[in-house]
Amino acid sequence: VARLRSTLPRVVVRNKIDLAGVQARRGAVDGIAEVWLSAKTGSGVDLLRQAILEVVGAEENTHDAFLARERHVRALGTAREHLALAATHLSPMAAPALELCAEELRQAHDALGEITGAHTADDLLGAIFGRFCIGK
């Protein structure tokens, strides 16, 4: 730990509080977060999770992060499929189909736009609500 650059975020973990008879807690020494926990009993693990999230600047709303990640993975898969199809339209084994290649590239671009935010909120809401049947 002493050899790490002082600019790197760190959390020092003090384990085995169950053996020492110490309570789980958080603290800081010289601006470095410390967490006392027991890996055996699980006491204080929630404090460690919270400290890590704070050190890296993340929020605890992992449900939204998971949904965003799932959507991003799907979009990347879609883009990859369209890029592969675009490459087949340029194959030296067949006559080039530039119009079809261009369309596949456009669709790959649109899929990546879902990740980069190139699509509007209305586009995203339309895609989300398009997956659900809303009726009487």
mmCIF file of C-alpha atoms in Angstrom:
data_model
loop_
_atom_site.group_PDB
_atom_site.id
_atom_site.type_symbol
_atom_site.label_atom_id
_atom_site.label_comp_id
_atom_site.label_asym_id
_atom_site.label_seq_id
_atom_site.Cartn_x
_atom_site.Cartn_y
_atom_site.Cartn_z
ATOM 1 C CA VAL A 1 0.000 0.000 0.000
ATOM 2 C CA ALA A 2 2.852 2.380 0.831
ATOM 3 C CA ARG A 3 4.219 2.099 -2.727
ATOM 4 C CA LEU A 4 0.958 3.166 -4.363
ATOM 5 C CA ARG A 5 0.866 6.661 -5.747
ATOM 6 C CA SER A 6 -0.814 8.971 -3.313
ATOM 7 C CA THR A 7 -3.212 10.136 -6.028
ATOM 8 C CA LEU A 8 -4.795 6.694 -6.427
ATOM 9 C CA PRO A 9 -8.049 6.157 -4.552
ATOM 10 C CA ARG A 10 -7.652 3.588 -1.774
ATOM 11 C CA VAL A 11 -9.670 1.800 0.848
ATOM 12 C CA VAL A 12 -7.761 0.050 3.616
ATOM 13 C CA VAL A 13 -9.606 -3.035 4.875
ATOM 14 C CA ARG A 14 -9.133 -4.228 8.445
ATOM 15 C CA ASN A 15 -10.404 -7.818 8.500
ATOM 16 C CA LYS A 16 -11.095 -10.368 11.265
ATOM 17 C CA ILE A 17 -12.948 -8.058 13.622
ATOM 18 C CA ASP A 18 -14.832 -11.148 14.807
ATOM 19 C CA LEU A 19 -11.604 -12.423 16.369
ATOM 20 C CA ALA A 20 -10.637 -9.080 17.857
ATOM 21 C CA GLY A 21 -14.066 -8.326 19.326
ATOM 22 C CA VAL A 22 -14.263 -5.022 17.436
ATOM 23 C CA GLN A 23 -17.381 -3.521 15.853
ATOM 24 C CA ALA A 24 -17.667 -2.964 12.103
ATOM 25 C CA ARG A 25 -17.013 0.671 11.269
ATOM 26 C CA ARG A 26 -15.634 3.132 8.762
ATOM 27 C CA GLY A 27 -13.027 5.754 9.253
ATOM 28 C CA ALA A 28 -10.201 7.589 7.538
ATOM 29 C CA VAL A 29 -6.538 8.123 8.272
ATOM 30 C CA ASP A 30 -4.698 10.846 6.357
ATOM 31 C CA GLY A 31 -7.580 11.012 3.894
ATOM 32 C CA ILE A 32 -7.503 7.282 3.133
ATOM 33 C CA ALA A 33 -10.746 5.426 3.794
ATOM 34 C CA GLU A 34 -10.597 2.522 6.224
ATOM 35 C CA VAL A 35 -13.179 -0.151 6.878
ATOM 36 C CA TRP A 36 -13.193 -2.656 9.734
ATOM 37 C CA LEU A 37 -15.050 -5.843 8.823
ATOM 38 C CA SER A 38 -15.280 -9.596 9.145
ATOM 39 C CA ALA A 39 -15.169 -11.526 5.902
ATOM 40 C CA LYS A 40 -16.168 -14.624 7.862
ATOM 41 C CA THR A 41 -19.381 -13.240 9.359
ATOM 42 C CA GLY A 42 -20.071 -10.590 6.724
ATOM 43 C CA SER A 43 -20.237 -7.851 9.314
ATOM 44 C CA GLY A 44 -19.094 -4.579 7.765
ATOM 45 C CA VAL A 45 -19.120 -5.792 4.165
ATOM 46 C CA ASP A 46 -21.891 -3.293 3.412
ATOM 47 C CA LEU A 47 -19.611 -0.558 4.781
ATOM 48 C CA LEU A 48 -16.844 -1.711 2.440
ATOM 49 C CA ARG A 49 -19.205 -1.641 -0.534
ATOM 50 C CA GLN A 50 -20.291 1.872 0.386
ATOM 51 C CA ALA A 51 -16.682 3.043 0.838
ATOM 52 C CA ILE A 52 -15.624 1.647 -2.534
ATOM 53 C CA LEU A 53 -18.565 3.280 -4.287
ATOM 54 C CA GLU A 54 -17.710 6.618 -2.690
ATOM 55 C CA VAL A 55 -13.993 6.351 -3.533
ATOM 56 C CA VAL A 56 -14.659 5.647 -7.210
ATOM 57 C CA GLY A 57 -17.424 8.229 -7.391
ATOM 58 C CA ALA A 58 -20.193 5.760 -8.198
ATOM 59 C CA GLU A 59 -23.742 5.804 -7.002
ATOM 60 C CA GLU A 60 -25.429 2.924 -5.255
ATOM 61 C CA ASN A 61 -28.231 2.718 -7.820
ATOM 62 C CA THR A 62 -26.916 -0.489 -9.355
ATOM 63 C CA HIS A 63 -30.327 -1.464 -10.720
ATOM 64 C CA ASP A 64 -30.244 1.434 -13.200
ATOM 65 C CA ALA A 65 -26.602 0.708 -13.994
ATOM 66 C CA PHE A 66 -27.444 -2.923 -14.708
ATOM 67 C CA LEU A 67 -30.308 -1.924 -17.002
ATOM 68 C CA ALA A 68 -28.059 0.522 -18.843
ATOM 69 C CA ARG A 69 -25.329 -2.075 -19.160
ATOM 70 C CA GLU A 70 -27.791 -4.675 -20.457
ATOM 71 C CA ARG A 71 -29.063 -2.194 -23.034
ATOM 72 C CA HIS A 72 -25.503 -1.312 -24.047
ATOM 73 C CA VAL A 73 -24.532 -4.960 -24.468
ATOM 74 C CA ARG A 74 -27.576 -5.536 -26.684
ATOM 75 C CA ALA A 75 -26.758 -2.446 -28.742
ATOM 76 C CA LEU A 76 -23.137 -3.573 -29.168
ATOM 77 C CA GLY A 77 -24.319 -7.004 -30.293
ATOM 78 C CA THR A 78 -26.678 -5.446 -32.817
ATOM 79 C CA ALA A 79 -23.934 -3.171 -34.141
ATOM 80 C CA ARG A 80 -21.572 -6.130 -34.454
ATOM 81 C CA GLU A 81 -24.150 -8.105 -36.442
ATOM 82 C CA HIS A 82 -24.719 -5.207 -38.831
ATOM 83 C CA LEU A 83 -20.984 -4.668 -39.286
ATOM 84 C CA ALA A 84 -20.518 -8.353 -40.095
ATOM 85 C CA LEU A 85 -23.323 -8.176 -42.650
ATOM 86 C CA ALA A 86 -21.801 -5.025 -44.139
ATOM 87 C CA ALA A 87 -18.506 -6.863 -44.585
ATOM 88 C CA THR A 88 -20.246 -9.705 -46.445
ATOM 89 C CA HIS A 89 -21.630 -7.195 -48.941
ATOM 90 C CA LEU A 90 -18.048 -6.172 -49.737
ATOM 91 C CA SER A 91 -16.756 -9.724 -50.087
ATOM 92 C CA PRO A 92 -14.364 -10.269 -53.025
ATOM 93 C CA MET A 93 -16.215 -13.547 -53.655
ATOM 94 C CA ALA A 94 -19.399 -11.717 -54.701
ATOM 95 C CA ALA A 95 -20.348 -8.590 -56.592
ATOM 96 C CA PRO A 96 -20.140 -5.620 -54.246
ATOM 97 C CA ALA A 97 -23.558 -4.481 -53.024
ATOM 98 C CA LEU A 98 -22.718 -0.973 -51.904
ATOM 99 C CA GLU A 99 -26.316 0.038 -51.164
ATOM 100 C CA LEU A 100 -26.798 -2.961 -48.877
ATOM 101 C CA CYS A 101 -23.439 -2.353 -47.232
ATOM 102 C CA ALA A 102 -24.331 1.286 -46.614
ATOM 103 C CA GLU A 103 -27.656 0.276 -45.044
ATOM 104 C CA GLU A 104 -25.957 -2.196 -42.705
ATOM 105 C CA LEU A 105 -23.424 0.490 -41.711
ATOM 106 C CA ARG A 106 -26.270 2.921 -41.029
ATOM 107 C CA GLN A 107 -27.988 0.370 -38.801
ATOM 108 C CA ALA A 108 -24.718 -0.323 -36.956
ATOM 109 C CA HIS A 109 -24.313 3.421 -36.483
ATOM 110 C CA ASP A 110 -27.855 3.682 -35.114
ATOM 111 C CA ALA A 111 -27.192 0.846 -32.655
ATOM 112 C CA LEU A 112 -24.046 2.586 -31.405
ATOM 113 C CA GLY A 113 -26.043 5.810 -31.150
ATOM 114 C CA GLU A 114 -28.147 4.149 -28.471
ATOM 115 C CA ILE A 115 -25.002 3.958 -26.326
ATOM 116 C CA THR A 116 -23.494 7.328 -27.148
ATOM 117 C CA GLY A 117 -26.750 9.186 -26.698
ATOM 118 C CA ALA A 118 -27.163 10.155 -30.331
ATOM 119 C CA HIS A 119 -30.808 9.115 -30.094
ATOM 120 C CA THR A 120 -33.327 11.357 -28.421
ATOM 121 C CA ALA A 121 -35.275 10.516 -25.294
ATOM 122 C CA ASP A 122 -38.360 10.009 -27.476
ATOM 123 C CA ASP A 123 -36.492 7.359 -29.486
ATOM 124 C CA LEU A 124 -35.492 5.589 -26.286
ATOM 125 C CA LEU A 125 -38.988 5.774 -24.798
ATOM 126 C CA GLY A 126 -40.446 4.462 -28.049
ATOM 127 C CA ALA A 127 -38.037 1.516 -27.980
ATOM 128 C CA ILE A 128 -38.820 0.768 -24.334
ATOM 129 C CA PHE A 129 -42.595 1.021 -24.621
ATOM 130 C CA GLY A 130 -42.525 -0.840 -27.924
ATOM 131 C CA ARG A 131 -41.485 -3.961 -25.978
ATOM 132 C CA PHE A 132 -44.556 -3.856 -23.733
ATOM 133 C CA CYS A 133 -48.187 -4.518 -24.540
ATOM 134 C CA ILE A 134 -50.224 -1.771 -22.944
ATOM 135 C CA GLY A 135 -53.949 -2.326 -23.146
ATOM 136 C CA LYS A 136 -57.192 -2.366 -21.270
#
